[in-house]
CSV table of C-alpha atoms in Angstrom, one decimal:
chain,number,residue,atom,x,y,z
A,4,MET,CA,-3.0,-41.7,17.0
A,5,THR,CA,-5.5,-39.0,15.2
A,6,THR,CA,-4.0,-36.6,12.6
A,7,ALA,CA,-6.2,-34.0,10.4
A,8,PRO,CA,-7.2,-34.2,7.4
A,9,LEU,CA,-7.8,-38.1,8.0
A,10,ASN,CA,-9.7,-38.9,10.5
A,11,ARG,CA,-9.4,-42.7,11.2
A,12,ARG,CA,-12.2,-43.7,12.4
A,13,GLY,CA,-14.7,-41.7,9.7
A,14,PHE,CA,-11.9,-43.4,7.1
A,15,LEU,CA,-12.4,-46.8,8.3
A,16,GLY,CA,-16.9,-46.9,8.1
A,17,ARG,CA,-16.6,-46.1,4.7
A,18,THR,CA,-14.4,-49.3,3.7
A,19,ALA,CA,-16.2,-52.5,3.1
A,20,LEU,CA,-13.5,-55.0,3.4
A,21,THR,CA,-12.6,-58.9,4.2
A,22,GLY,CA,-11.2,-59.0,7.3
A,23,LEU,CA,-8.3,-61.5,7.8
A,24,GLY,CA,-8.1,-61.6,11.5
A,25,VAL,CA,-4.6,-61.5,13.9
A,26,ALA,CA,-1.4,-63.1,12.9
A,27,LEU,CA,2.1,-63.4,15.0
A,28,ALA,CA,5.3,-64.6,13.8
A,29,GLY,CA,7.1,-65.7,17.1
A,30,SER,CA,8.4,-68.7,18.5
A,31,VAL,CA,4.6,-70.2,17.5
A,32,GLU,CA,3.5,-68.4,13.9
A,33,ALA,CA,-0.1,-68.0,14.2
A,34,PHE,CA,-2.7,-67.1,11.7
A,35,VAL,CA,-6.3,-66.1,13.5
A,36,ARG,CA,-9.0,-65.7,10.6
A,37,PRO,CA,-12.7,-64.7,11.4
A,38,ALA,CA,-14.3,-67.7,12.5
A,39,VAL,CA,-11.9,-68.6,14.8
A,40,ALA,CA,-11.3,-64.9,16.3
A,41,SER,CA,-15.2,-64.4,16.8
A,42,ALA,CA,-14.4,-67.3,19.6
A,43,VAL,CA,-11.3,-65.5,21.4
A,44,PRO,CA,-13.8,-63.2,23.7
A,45,GLY,CA,-15.1,-66.5,25.4
A,46,ARG,CA,-11.6,-68.1,25.4
A,47,ALA,CA,-9.2,-67.9,28.3
A,48,ILE,CA,-6.6,-66.1,26.4
A,49,GLY,CA,-4.4,-63.7,27.6
A,50,TYR,CA,-5.9,-63.2,31.3
A,51,GLY,CA,-9.5,-64.3,30.4
A,52,PRO,CA,-12.4,-62.5,29.6
A,53,LEU,CA,-13.7,-58.9,30.1
A,54,ILE,CA,-15.5,-58.2,33.1
A,55,PRO,CA,-17.9,-55.0,31.7
A,56,ASP,CA,-17.5,-52.3,34.3
A,57,PRO,CA,-20.5,-50.8,36.5
A,58,ASN,CA,-18.4,-47.2,36.2
A,59,ARG,CA,-18.8,-48.1,32.1
A,60,ILE,CA,-14.9,-46.7,31.9
A,61,LEU,CA,-12.6,-49.8,31.5
A,62,ALA,CA,-14.1,-53.7,31.1
A,63,LEU,CA,-10.8,-55.6,32.4
A,64,PRO,CA,-10.3,-59.7,33.5
A,65,ALA,CA,-11.3,-61.2,36.9
A,66,GLY,CA,-8.3,-59.8,39.4
A,67,PHE,CA,-7.8,-56.1,37.7
A,68,SER,CA,-8.7,-53.3,38.9
A,69,TYR,CA,-8.0,-49.4,37.8
A,70,THR,CA,-7.4,-46.0,38.8
A,71,VAL,CA,-8.3,-43.2,37.2
A,72,VAL,CA,-4.9,-41.4,38.1
A,73,SER,CA,-5.8,-37.8,36.2
A,74,ARG,CA,-8.2,-36.4,34.2
A,75,SER,CA,-7.8,-33.6,31.5
A,76,GLY,CA,-10.1,-30.0,32.5
A,77,ASP,CA,-10.7,-31.9,36.6
A,78,THR,CA,-7.6,-32.7,37.8
A,79,LYS,CA,-5.9,-29.4,38.7
A,80,MET,CA,-2.2,-29.4,39.0
A,81,ASP,CA,0.9,-28.2,41.3
A,82,GLY,CA,0.3,-24.8,40.3
A,83,GLY,CA,-3.3,-24.6,40.3
A,84,GLU,CA,-4.2,-24.8,36.6
A,85,SER,CA,-6.5,-27.4,34.9
A,86,VAL,CA,-4.8,-30.7,33.9
A,87,PRO,CA,-4.2,-30.3,29.3
A,88,SER,CA,-6.6,-32.5,27.4
A,89,ASP,CA,-5.6,-35.3,24.9
A,90,PHE,CA,-3.4,-37.3,26.8
A,91,ASP,CA,-1.1,-39.5,24.3
A,92,ALA,CA,2.4,-42.0,24.4
A,93,ASN,CA,3.5,-41.9,28.3
A,94,GLY,CA,7.4,-42.7,30.1
A,95,VAL,CA,6.8,-44.2,32.5
A,96,PHE,CA,10.1,-44.1,35.2
A,97,ALA,CA,10.8,-45.3,38.9
A,98,ARG,CA,10.0,-42.6,41.7
A,99,GLN,CA,12.5,-42.1,44.3
A,100,GLY,CA,10.9,-43.4,47.6
A,101,GLY,CA,8.3,-45.8,45.4
A,102,GLY,CA,5.4,-45.4,43.2
A,103,SER,CA,6.3,-44.2,39.4
A,104,THR,CA,6.5,-40.4,37.5
A,105,VAL,CA,4.6,-40.7,34.4
A,106,VAL,CA,5.6,-38.2,31.5
A,107,SER,CA,2.6,-37.6,29.4
A,108,ASN,CA,2.5,-36.3,25.9
A,109,HIS,CA,-0.8,-34.2,25.4
A,110,GLU,CA,-1.9,-33.9,21.5
A,111,ILE,CA,-2.8,-30.3,21.5
A,112,GLY,CA,-2.8,-28.7,18.2
A,113,LYS,CA,-4.6,-25.7,18.2
A,114,ASP,CA,-8.6,-26.0,19.5
A,115,GLU,CA,-8.7,-28.2,22.5
A,116,PRO,CA,-10.5,-26.9,25.3
A,117,PHE,CA,-7.3,-27.0,28.0
A,118,GLY,CA,-3.8,-26.2,26.8
A,119,VAL,CA,-0.7,-27.2,28.5
A,120,PRO,CA,0.1,-23.4,30.6
A,121,ALA,CA,3.1,-21.9,29.2
A,122,VAL,CA,5.8,-22.0,32.6
A,123,GLU,CA,8.5,-19.3,31.9
A,124,GLY,CA,11.5,-21.5,31.3
A,125,LEU,CA,9.4,-24.3,30.2
A,126,THR,CA,8.1,-22.7,26.8
A,127,TYR,CA,9.6,-23.5,23.5
A,128,ASP,CA,7.1,-21.6,21.6
A,129,THR,CA,4.3,-19.1,23.2
A,130,GLY,CA,2.4,-19.5,20.6
A,131,ALA,CA,2.0,-23.0,20.7
A,132,ARG,CA,0.0,-25.0,23.2
A,133,GLY,CA,1.0,-28.3,23.3
A,134,GLY,CA,3.2,-30.2,25.6
A,135,THR,CA,4.2,-32.4,28.2
A,136,THR,CA,2.9,-33.0,32.4
A,137,THR,CA,4.8,-34.8,34.8
A,138,THR,CA,2.6,-36.8,37.3
A,139,THR,CA,3.7,-38.8,40.4
A,140,VAL,CA,1.7,-41.6,41.6
A,141,ASP,CA,2.6,-43.8,44.5
A,142,ALA,CA,2.7,-47.5,44.3
A,143,GLU,CA,-1.0,-47.8,44.2
A,144,GLY,CA,-1.4,-46.1,41.5
A,145,LYS,CA,-2.6,-43.1,43.8
A,146,TRP,CA,-1.7,-39.5,42.6
A,147,LEU,CA,0.4,-36.5,44.5
A,148,GLY,CA,1.2,-34.2,42.0
A,149,GLN,CA,1.8,-33.4,38.2
A,150,TYR,CA,3.4,-30.5,36.8
A,151,VAL,CA,4.3,-29.1,33.2
A,152,SER,CA,7.7,-30.2,32.5
A,153,VAL,CA,7.5,-28.8,28.6
A,154,ALA,CA,5.5,-26.5,27.1
A,155,GLY,CA,4.6,-24.5,23.6
A,156,THR,CA,5.3,-27.5,21.1
A,157,VAL,CA,2.8,-29.1,18.9
A,158,ASN,CA,1.0,-31.9,18.7
A,159,ASN,CA,3.2,-34.1,21.1
A,160,CYS,CA,2.1,-37.7,20.0
A,161,ALA,CA,4.7,-40.5,21.1
A,162,GLY,CA,8.1,-40.7,21.9
A,163,GLY,CA,10.2,-43.1,23.6
A,164,ILE,CA,12.5,-43.6,26.7
A,165,THR,CA,16.3,-42.9,26.6
A,166,PRO,CA,18.9,-45.4,28.0
A,167,TRP,CA,19.6,-43.2,30.6
A,168,GLY,CA,16.2,-42.0,31.6
A,169,THR,CA,15.1,-39.2,30.1
A,170,TRP,CA,12.1,-38.9,27.8
A,171,LEU,CA,12.2,-38.1,24.5
A,172,THR,CA,8.8,-36.1,23.1
A,173,CYS,CA,8.0,-35.7,19.3
A,174,GLU,CA,6.1,-33.5,17.5
A,175,GLU,CA,3.6,-34.8,14.8
A,176,THR,CA,3.8,-31.7,12.7
A,177,GLU,CA,6.0,-29.7,10.0
A,178,ALA,CA,4.2,-26.5,10.8
A,179,ARG,CA,6.3,-23.5,10.4
A,180,ALA,CA,6.5,-20.1,11.7
A,181,GLY,CA,4.8,-17.7,11.0
A,182,THR,CA,1.1,-20.3,10.5
A,183,GLY,CA,-1.1,-21.0,12.7
A,184,GLY,CA,-0.3,-18.0,15.2
A,185,PHE,CA,2.8,-20.1,15.8
A,186,PHE,CA,6.3,-17.8,16.2
A,187,LEU,CA,8.9,-21.2,15.5
A,188,ASP,CA,9.2,-24.2,13.3
A,189,HIS,CA,7.7,-27.2,14.2
A,190,GLY,CA,8.3,-31.0,14.0
A,191,TYR,CA,10.8,-31.6,16.2
A,192,VAL,CA,12.0,-33.6,19.7
A,193,PHE,CA,12.5,-32.1,22.6
A,194,GLU,CA,13.7,-34.3,25.8
A,195,VAL,CA,11.8,-34.4,29.3
A,196,ASP,CA,13.9,-35.1,32.6
A,197,PRO,CA,11.8,-36.9,35.0
A,198,ALA,CA,13.7,-35.9,38.1
A,199,GLY,CA,11.5,-32.4,38.6
A,200,GLN,CA,10.0,-29.0,37.1
A,201,ASP,CA,13.5,-27.6,38.1
A,202,ALA,CA,15.2,-30.0,36.2
A,203,ASN,CA,13.3,-29.2,33.0
A,204,ARG,CA,13.8,-25.3,33.3
A,205,GLY,CA,16.1,-23.8,30.4
A,206,LYS,CA,16.5,-27.7,29.1
A,207,SER,CA,13.2,-29.0,27.6
A,208,PRO,CA,12.3,-26.4,25.3
A,209,VAL,CA,15.9,-27.7,23.1
A,210,PRO,CA,14.9,-28.8,19.5
A,211,TYR,CA,16.8,-31.4,18.7
A,212,LYS,CA,17.3,-30.6,15.3
A,213,PHE,CA,19.9,-33.1,14.0
A,214,LEU,CA,16.8,-35.6,14.4
A,215,GLY,CA,15.0,-33.8,11.7
A,216,ARG,CA,11.8,-31.5,11.1
A,217,TYR,CA,8.9,-33.7,9.9
A,218,ALA,CA,5.8,-35.7,11.4
A,219,HIS,CA,7.4,-37.3,14.0
A,220,GLU,CA,5.6,-40.1,15.7
A,221,ALA,CA,7.8,-42.2,18.3
A,222,VAL,CA,11.5,-42.8,18.9
A,223,ALA,CA,13.7,-45.9,20.5
A,224,VAL,CA,17.0,-45.3,21.6
A,225,ASP,CA,19.9,-48.4,20.8
A,226,PRO,CA,21.7,-48.7,24.4
A,227,ALA,CA,24.6,-50.0,22.8
A,228,THR,CA,25.4,-47.7,19.9
A,229,ASN,CA,22.8,-44.5,21.1
A,230,ALA,CA,21.3,-44.8,17.8
A,231,ILE,CA,17.5,-43.1,17.4
A,232,TYR,CA,15.2,-44.8,15.0
A,233,LEU,CA,12.6,-42.8,14.2
A,234,THR,CA,8.9,-43.4,12.9
A,235,GLU,CA,7.3,-40.4,11.1
A,236,ASP,CA,3.3,-40.3,10.3
A,237,ALA,CA,2.7,-38.3,7.3
A,238,SER,CA,1.0,-38.8,3.3
A,239,ASP,CA,1.3,-38.0,0.2
A,240,PRO,CA,3.7,-39.8,0.0
A,241,ASN,CA,3.0,-42.0,2.5
A,242,GLY,CA,5.8,-42.0,5.6
A,243,LEU,CA,9.5,-43.4,6.1
A,244,TYR,CA,11.3,-45.1,9.1
A,245,TYR,CA,15.0,-43.3,9.9
A,246,ARG,CA,17.6,-43.5,12.0
A,247,TRP,CA,20.0,-41.2,13.4
A,248,THR,CA,23.7,-42.2,14.8
A,249,PRO,CA,25.3,-40.0,16.4
A,250,PRO,CA,29.3,-38.6,15.4
A,251,GLN,CA,32.4,-40.4,16.6
A,252,GLY,CA,33.3,-40.0,20.4
A,253,PHE,CA,29.4,-39.8,21.6
A,254,ARG,CA,28.3,-40.7,24.5
A,255,GLY,CA,24.9,-40.8,25.6
A,256,GLY,CA,24.3,-39.7,28.9
A,257,PRO,CA,21.8,-37.2,31.3
A,258,GLY,CA,22.3,-33.9,29.1
A,259,ALA,CA,24.4,-35.3,26.4
A,260,LEU,CA,22.4,-34.8,23.3
A,261,ARG,CA,21.0,-31.2,24.5
A,262,GLY,CA,25.2,-30.5,24.4
A,263,LEU,CA,25.2,-32.0,20.8
A,264,ALA,CA,22.3,-29.7,19.9
A,265,GLN,CA,23.6,-26.4,21.0
A,266,SER,CA,27.0,-27.1,20.3
A,267,SER,CA,28.9,-25.5,17.4
A,268,GLY,CA,27.2,-27.3,13.9
A,269,GLY,CA,25.0,-29.3,16.6
A,270,ASP,CA,21.6,-28.7,13.8
A,271,THR,CA,23.4,-31.4,11.6
A,272,ALA,CA,25.3,-33.5,14.2
A,273,GLY,CA,25.4,-37.5,13.6
A,274,ALA,CA,24.1,-38.6,10.1
A,275,LEU,CA,20.3,-39.0,9.4
A,276,GLN,CA,19.5,-41.4,7.3
A,277,ALA,CA,15.9,-43.1,5.7
A,278,MET,CA,15.2,-46.6,5.3
A,279,ALA,CA,15.5,-49.1,2.2
A,280,CYS,CA,14.1,-52.3,2.2
A,281,PHE,CA,14.6,-55.2,0.1
A,282,GLN,CA,13.8,-59.1,-0.6
A,283,ASP,CA,16.5,-60.9,-2.5
A,284,GLY,CA,18.2,-58.4,-4.0
A,285,VAL,CA,14.5,-56.7,-4.8
A,286,HIS,CA,13.8,-52.8,-4.0
A,287,VAL,CA,10.9,-52.9,-1.5
A,288,ARG,CA,8.8,-50.1,-2.2
A,289,ASP,CA,6.5,-50.0,0.5
A,290,LEU,CA,5.9,-52.5,3.8
A,291,SER,CA,1.7,-52.7,3.0
A,292,GLN,CA,3.6,-55.7,0.4
A,293,ALA,CA,4.2,-57.9,3.3
A,294,THR,CA,0.9,-60.6,3.7
A,295,GLU,CA,2.6,-63.4,6.0
A,296,PRO,CA,4.3,-62.7,9.3
A,297,GLY,CA,7.5,-64.3,8.9
A,298,VAL,CA,8.4,-62.2,6.2
A,299,ARG,CA,12.1,-60.8,6.3
A,300,TYR,CA,13.7,-57.6,4.5
A,301,THR,CA,17.3,-56.8,4.8
A,302,VAL,CA,18.1,-53.1,5.2
A,303,GLN,CA,19.9,-50.4,3.9
A,304,TRP,CA,20.0,-47.0,5.1
A,305,VAL,CA,20.1,-43.5,2.8
A,306,ASP,CA,21.4,-40.0,4.0
A,307,VAL,CA,18.5,-37.3,4.5
A,308,PRO,CA,19.9,-34.5,2.0
A,309,ASP,CA,18.3,-31.9,4.1
A,310,ARG,CA,16.9,-33.2,7.6
A,311,ASP,CA,15.8,-29.5,8.9
A,312,ALA,CA,13.3,-29.2,5.6
A,313,LYS,CA,13.8,-25.9,4.8
A,314,SER,CA,12.4,-25.6,1.4
A,315,THR,CA,11.0,-29.8,0.8
A,316,PRO,CA,9.7,-32.0,3.5
A,317,VAL,CA,12.6,-34.9,4.2
A,318,ARG,CA,9.8,-37.5,2.8
A,319,LYS,CA,9.7,-35.4,-0.6
A,320,GLN,CA,13.4,-35.4,-1.3
A,321,PHE,CA,13.3,-39.1,-1.9
A,322,THR,CA,12.0,-40.8,-4.9
A,323,ASP,CA,9.5,-44.4,-4.5
A,324,ASP,CA,12.8,-46.4,-5.7
A,325,GLN,CA,15.0,-44.9,-3.4
A,326,VAL,CA,13.1,-45.7,0.1
A,327,THR,CA,10.5,-47.4,1.6
A,328,ARG,CA,7.2,-45.9,2.4
A,329,SER,CA,4.9,-47.2,5.0
A,330,ARG,CA,1.2,-45.6,6.0
A,331,LYS,CA,1.0,-44.5,9.4
A,332,LEU,CA,4.0,-45.3,11.1
A,333,GLU,CA,2.8,-44.7,14.4
A,334,GLY,CA,4.3,-46.3,18.1
A,335,GLN,CA,7.5,-47.9,18.8
A,336,TRP,CA,9.8,-49.3,21.5
A,337,TRP,CA,13.0,-51.3,22.0
A,338,GLY,CA,13.1,-54.9,23.5
A,339,ASP,CA,14.9,-57.9,22.6
A,340,GLY,CA,17.8,-56.3,21.4
A,341,GLY,CA,15.7,-54.6,18.4
A,342,ALA,CA,13.2,-51.7,18.1
A,343,TYR,CA,9.7,-53.0,17.5
A,344,PHE,CA,7.5,-50.8,15.3
A,345,VAL,CA,3.9,-50.2,14.1
A,346,ALA,CA,2.3,-49.7,11.1
A,347,SER,CA,-1.5,-48.7,12.4
A,348,PHE,CA,-3.5,-49.4,8.8
A,349,ALA,CA,-3.0,-49.1,5.3
A,350,ARG,CA,-5.4,-48.8,1.9
A,351,THR,CA,-4.7,-49.0,-1.6
A,352,GLY,CA,-6.7,-45.9,-2.1
A,353,ASP,CA,-3.6,-44.1,0.0
A,354,GLY,CA,-1.0,-45.1,-2.3
A,355,SER,CA,-0.2,-48.8,-0.4
A,356,ALA,CA,0.8,-51.9,-2.5
A,357,ALA,CA,-1.8,-53.7,0.3
A,358,GLU,CA,-4.4,-53.2,2.5
A,359,HIS,CA,-4.2,-54.4,6.5
A,360,ASP,CA,-5.2,-53.1,10.0
A,361,GLY,CA,-2.0,-53.1,11.5
A,362,GLN,CA,1.4,-54.8,11.1
A,363,VAL,CA,3.7,-54.3,13.8
A,364,TRP,CA,7.8,-54.9,12.4
A,365,PHE,CA,11.2,-55.5,14.5
A,366,TYR,CA,14.1,-54.3,12.9
A,367,ASP,CA,17.2,-56.3,13.9
A,368,PRO,CA,20.3,-54.2,14.2
A,369,ALA,CA,22.8,-56.7,14.4
A,370,THR,CA,21.4,-58.1,11.4
A,371,GLU,CA,20.2,-55.1,9.6
A,372,THR,CA,17.0,-56.3,8.8
A,373,ILE,CA,12.9,-56.2,9.6
A,374,THR,CA,10.4,-58.8,10.3
A,375,LEU,CA,6.8,-59.0,10.2
A,376,LYS,CA,5.6,-59.9,13.7
A,377,THR,CA,1.8,-59.0,13.6
A,378,LEU,CA,-0.4,-58.9,11.1
A,379,PHE,CA,-4.1,-57.2,11.2
A,380,GLY,CA,-6.1,-58.4,8.8
A,381,VAL,CA,-8.8,-56.0,8.0
A,382,ASN,CA,-11.4,-56.0,9.9
A,383,PRO,CA,-14.9,-56.2,8.6
A,384,ASP,CA,-16.7,-55.3,12.0
A,385,PRO,CA,-15.2,-53.0,14.1
A,386,ALA,CA,-17.9,-52.2,15.9
A,387,VAL,CA,-18.6,-55.7,17.2
A,388,ASP,CA,-16.5,-56.7,19.9
A,389,THR,CA,-15.5,-60.4,17.9
A,390,GLY,CA,-11.9,-60.5,18.7
A,391,ASN,CA,-10.6,-58.6,15.3
A,392,TYR,CA,-8.4,-56.1,16.1
A,393,ASP,CA,-7.9,-53.0,14.4
A,394,GLY,CA,-5.0,-49.9,14.2
A,395,PRO,CA,-2.9,-50.8,16.5
A,396,ASP,CA,-0.9,-47.6,17.7
A,397,ASN,CA,1.4,-47.1,20.9
A,398,ILE,CA,3.2,-50.0,21.6
A,399,THR,CA,4.8,-51.3,24.8
A,400,VAL,CA,6.8,-54.6,25.4
A,401,SER,CA,5.9,-56.6,28.7
A,402,PRO,CA,7.5,-57.8,30.9
A,403,HIS,CA,5.3,-60.6,32.0
A,404,GLY,CA,5.9,-61.6,28.2
A,405,GLY,CA,4.3,-60.5,24.6
A,406,VAL,CA,3.5,-57.3,23.2
A,407,ILE,CA,1.0,-54.5,24.3
A,408,LEU,CA,-0.7,-52.1,21.7
A,409,ALA,CA,-3.1,-49.3,22.0
A,410,GLU,CA,-5.9,-49.8,19.3
A,411,ASP,CA,-7.0,-46.4,17.8
A,412,GLY,CA,-9.5,-48.0,15.2
A,413,ASP,CA,-12.9,-48.1,14.2
A,414,GLY,CA,-15.7,-48.8,16.7
A,415,ILE,CA,-14.6,-50.2,20.1
A,416,SER,CA,-11.3,-49.5,21.4
A,417,HIS,CA,-8.7,-52.1,23.3
A,418,LEU,CA,-5.5,-52.4,24.8
A,419,VAL,CA,-4.4,-55.6,23.0
A,420,GLY,CA,-2.1,-58.3,24.4
A,421,VAL,CA,-0.3,-60.3,21.9
A,422,THR,CA,0.8,-63.2,23.5
A,423,ALA,CA,5.0,-64.8,23.0
A,424,GLU,CA,3.3,-67.8,21.0
A,425,GLY,CA,1.9,-65.1,18.5
A,426,GLU,CA,-2.4,-64.8,20.3
A,427,PRO,CA,-4.0,-62.1,20.0
A,428,PHE,CA,-6.2,-61.6,22.9
A,429,ALA,CA,-8.0,-57.9,25.1
A,430,LEU,CA,-6.8,-56.6,27.9
A,431,ALA,CA,-9.1,-53.8,28.3
A,432,ARG,CA,-12.1,-52.1,26.3
A,433,ASN,CA,-13.0,-48.9,26.2
A,434,GLU,CA,-16.5,-48.5,28.0
A,435,LEU,CA,-16.5,-44.9,28.0
A,436,ASN,CA,-16.9,-43.9,24.3
A,437,ASP,CA,-14.9,-44.8,21.4
A,438,SER,CA,-11.5,-42.3,22.2
A,439,GLU,CA,-8.4,-44.2,21.3
A,440,PHE,CA,-6.1,-45.8,24.3
A,441,CYS,CA,-2.9,-44.2,24.2
A,442,GLY,CA,0.5,-44.8,26.0
A,443,PRO,CA,1.1,-48.1,27.4
A,444,ALA,CA,4.2,-48.6,29.7
A,445,PHE,CA,5.0,-50.6,32.6
A,446,SER,CA,5.9,-49.6,36.1
A,447,ALA,CA,9.5,-50.3,36.7
A,448,ASP,CA,8.5,-53.2,39.0
A,449,GLY,CA,6.2,-54.7,36.7
A,450,LYS,CA,3.3,-54.0,38.9
A,451,THR,CA,1.0,-51.0,37.1
A,452,LEU,CA,0.2,-50.5,33.7
A,453,PHE,CA,-0.1,-47.1,33.0
A,454,ALA,CA,-2.5,-46.3,29.9
A,455,SER,CA,-4.9,-43.1,28.9
A,456,ILE,CA,-7.8,-42.5,27.0
A,457,GLN,CA,-7.2,-39.3,24.7
A,458,SER,CA,-10.4,-38.3,25.1
A,459,PRO,CA,-12.1,-36.8,27.4
A,460,GLY,CA,-8.2,-37.0,28.9
A,461,LEU,CA,-7.8,-40.2,31.7
A,462,LEU,CA,-4.4,-41.3,32.5
A,463,LEU,CA,-5.1,-44.8,34.7
A,464,ALA,CA,-3.4,-47.0,36.8
A,465,ILE,CA,-4.1,-50.8,35.9
A,466,ARG,CA,-3.0,-53.3,38.6
A,467,GLY,CA,-4.0,-57.4,38.9
A,468,PRO,CA,-2.4,-60.2,38.7
A,469,TRP,CA,0.4,-59.9,35.6
A,470,ARG,CA,1.9,-63.3,34.8
A,471,ARG,CA,2.9,-64.7,31.6
A,472,PRO,CA,0.1,-64.5,29.5
A,473,MET,CA,-2.0,-67.9,28.9
A,474,LEU,CA,-3.2,-69.8,25.9
């Protein structure tokens, strides 16, 4: 996701570096260098080459089609208000009676043209304009309705689905009450129920302070232990990867986290810890130092002293020799018994140990390790569609095999698939503009992929001959 003051696209445009292509550590460890990657669009990788869209919105492989489900500013919600600006991450749930319910973040800070309307019982801070909307669609991806599900939050960026079928939406900010017109502190996680607007009244505006106050990106919940893993997109110093462990006796389920948050001592319930990595007993200060797929680090967890950051931002409460940092920790998804999480890019000029245009890591709670699964080398020319990709952001694990990444880099934007064998491929190309893709997530039946183009704000439903992506 784009965050001020550093504009991702402008930053890369000023950086001249050598490209390395893409690598993924899977059943086959592939390393695609520029000479090979330049031929990728013409090869039958994934679902085949992309076909230009006569409507200049979305290029897709043959046999695939898309529907524009909702447009910021144009589509009117159930209450008559305009759909808010800046779609971001999506949580997709099966809809009773068929079709899907899509909970969408709106990464709204201050000046976006269409804010999330304040609705009684759904608004955390009347001075803030971000939040989520919930859209219902039929089995073909046709819009049926849309409503506000939480309002009064800031920069709702990424999030995550819980095992009990709700959406955790995250504020990517550290804003305090009294700044920017806000009446309350921000930087929290909130929970949205896809069951309906009334299911959220008096419930979705409850901040989960026990998960910390910082620039949250995404969460992933371990269904076996209810531990919650969290990414932080921050700089000066770079952000951290966190784990929240529930208190003894906690049982996850509908309303359980909210009940914990509202209980006596709920602000500090459970243990919030930051990740520290080691390789052969040597502390790893920065994830960017991993420059080959397959690198594995052991993990230890360090207690956060003040999770609400009353005087010092959480990431600044640690010295560099206590934790492992990373530039641009972004999307996350639970799958294969662990958490996939993304580092979007790194440059030595921002304090990183080495440079890349994206990493995908896998945390395995059984072994307490993280493994570098995907490595994007620095893209030499993001404005040319040659099979080099940069800036992976949101991620989802595909029910058809491999993962799908939303590209938020410089130049052309794609939905990028990576096969289980380690081959990257373009699943979709934004032909409307150079805005980022956001929030790829499949319907429960695996037939529809929902995704967003953040600006001017489109929620899209993609359908086609899904299968295991081929080499």
